[in-house]
Amino acid sequence: MIPIEPPPDGRKARQDGSEAPPVVQQPLNHSTQVSDGNGLLAGATPLLGAAFTTVVGLAVVFVGGIFYFEWYKANVIRKIEMAFEPGYDPALNLVDHGIKSRNGSTTESRAGVDWASDVRRQEQEVIDEIVHGMKHGYYFFLMGSKGVGKTTMILDAMRRVGADGVAICEAHEDLEVFWLRLGKALNYEYNEDSQTGLFQRRGPREGGPRLDIERALNKLEKVALKMAAKRKKPLVLVINKCQFLNNDEESRQLLRQLQQKAERWAESHLVTVVFCSDDFWPYLLLRQSANRMHVISVKDLRGQESLAALRYLRQQHFGKVEDDSVLLEALKTSGGRLSRLNMLSREEDILDATEHMLNNEKGWILTVIGLIPDYDDDVINEQKVCASSWSLLREFVKKYREREEELKAAAKPGEPITVPELPAISYHEARKIMGRADFIEILDRLNIINIDTDHMIQPDSMVVLRAVIEIVEGPGFDKLLDGVKDRIDAVEGPHRTRELTTRSAPMLYLYEEMEKDKDCRKGTYEDGTRSCDVMES
């Protein structure tokens, strides 16, 4: 086969011998022009195109982040608003669910009510006005012994309005736990559900729980300002069981932080804060800076109130009521404590249950502050507390017996003798009796004594007083208490005194030398020598 050479002008010959059309070759360094105009960056370099794409992407992310931030902030406010809408409160829902479960149905059956809601106290009207937002311009401190019905009254008031505009939070000794409970009560997640980690330099909790609590309170303030025009009354925030906080610097700072907000909100009529405590120390702390704080002291039911309450509760549980003499015998031991009455109302044999309750209380008191006659030196601090405590409790028994004699003498023949109320001793007198003021707080935390707003100290309940009477009036108690005190003096005696031993001449010789030295200092002779120099020579 003879090869066909290409023609000189660059045209290829076909196999059939005809010439092919000429081929136009484009230079490699020239881009083809697009006739429709869609290639905006047709002549741009790849680096410039990548930069443009990056800028557009970042702009989209930035704008999207701004929209997300605004949406998230609005969503946080909306969720906190939901916390104050009717029917939200978790604490009230939990209590209502327990009542419905015990009743076995969702109807309004009153059998088996644990909260003694049907026993309406005198303070209930005031609590209703506070929780319903009728009383504002102040914040409140609700104070009373354990089991008198403080939380019951608050929950009953919330139930009547369906928790509309009310949130309740229970304190805890661990501030991290309280931080979480406050967030649950306000329906606030502290930004932990946020997806904005890309734009944050630090985590929301790096400042500690108190800083996060401040953030939550600031959000609540915004919600209160937003809802004020619509509601025409303030929101209510209840901090329950403040005695669970530790009496340390962190907890005291938290209480002052909450008080500052409460003062500010009360002045602006935005939020009414209610503090609730069994112990005295939170009141003592808040009172130092209080300007708009009102204190409500809740005490036991008295006289006919306690008898009517126990009779009503027995009727609700068993459909029948014993004779009043049986109920009065039980009330001599239980007193008017609502929690005690609720417990006794469920027992078949109320007198046997009363005796068991008294023995249980007596055993508990001996466990926590029992006296040890021959104790080891290592537990001397514990026995100091016990000896001082029993000195105060013995004084309560003495005052109670004196009051009993006065009532017996004043009673007319044939009339029943009135049961004395709990004896009271002023705070400063108790300090003198005990010798240590810090021991009073220990007894208050143990719920052995109770301190009211008038700074009067009483046994915590009638059951405690009856148990103390049996112990103090038992055989050999005074001898045991005096023996423990003598043992404390014997152990601490060597540490309180110092023995000084001197080795010198007899006292008479020292006195003569001192007088001689005194005389020789009176003058000198004409030659300039002192008289004492001559005497020495």
Tab-separated table of N, CA, C and O in Angstrom, residues 110-111 113 115-121 152 156 312-313 316:
chain	number	residue	atom	x	y	z
A	110	ARG	N	-62.433	12.420	98.002
A	110	ARG	CA	-61.629	13.007	99.060
A	110	ARG	C	-61.034	11.952	99.976
A	110	ARG	O	-60.340	12.281	100.923
A	111	ALA	N	-61.304	10.692	99.725
A	111	ALA	CA	-60.764	9.653	100.604
A	111	ALA	C	-59.278	9.501	100.364
A	111	ALA	O	-58.820	9.462	99.243
A	113	VAL	N	-56.803	11.556	101.247
A	113	VAL	CA	-56.047	12.758	100.935
A	113	VAL	C	-54.876	12.868	101.903
A	113	VAL	O	-55.052	12.807	103.113
A	115	TRP	N	-52.722	15.465	101.994
A	115	TRP	CA	-52.319	16.833	102.280
A	115	TRP	C	-53.264	17.541	103.238
A	115	TRP	O	-53.061	18.724	103.523
A	116	ALA	N	-54.259	16.870	103.725
A	116	ALA	CA	-55.206	17.473	104.670
A	116	ALA	C	-55.738	18.802	104.126
A	116	ALA	O	-55.818	19.803	104.825
A	117	SER	N	-56.070	18.812	102.855
A	117	SER	CA	-56.485	20.054	102.216
A	117	SER	C	-57.820	20.554	102.742
A	117	SER	O	-58.123	21.746	102.650
A	118	ASP	N	-58.624	19.666	103.278
A	118	ASP	CA	-59.928	20.083	103.770
A	118	ASP	C	-59.835	20.843	105.086
A	118	ASP	O	-60.801	21.479	105.494
A	119	VAL	N	-58.706	20.756	105.778
A	119	VAL	CA	-58.523	21.486	107.023
A	119	VAL	C	-57.991	22.864	106.657
A	119	VAL	O	-56.806	23.040	106.376
A	120	ARG	N	-58.855	23.835	106.658
A	120	ARG	CA	-58.471	25.190	106.232
A	120	ARG	C	-57.965	25.975	107.428
A	120	ARG	O	-58.679	26.169	108.405
A	121	ARG	N	-56.751	26.440	107.329
A	121	ARG	CA	-56.139	27.200	108.399
A	121	ARG	C	-56.494	28.681	108.287
A	121	ARG	O	-56.957	29.159	107.241
A	152	THR	N	-48.438	22.805	102.099
A	152	THR	CA	-49.822	22.416	101.808
A	152	THR	C	-50.660	23.617	101.436
A	152	THR	O	-51.421	23.593	100.453
A	156	ASP	N	-52.355	24.253	97.789
A	156	ASP	CA	-53.811	24.416	97.702
A	156	ASP	C	-54.176	25.719	97.000
A	156	ASP	O	-55.105	25.760	96.187
A	312	TYR	N	-62.614	15.627	111.931
A	312	TYR	CA	-62.977	15.641	110.516
A	312	TYR	C	-62.159	14.614	109.728
A	312	TYR	O	-62.704	13.898	108.878
A	313	LEU	N	-60.860	14.539	110.003
A	313	LEU	CA	-60.019	13.603	109.263
A	313	LEU	C	-60.375	12.150	109.582
A	313	LEU	O	-60.351	11.288	108.703
A	316	GLN	N	-63.362	11.320	107.560
A	316	GLN	CA	-63.057	11.134	106.147
A	316	GLN	C	-62.449	9.757	105.878
A	316	GLN	O	-62.735	9.139	104.858
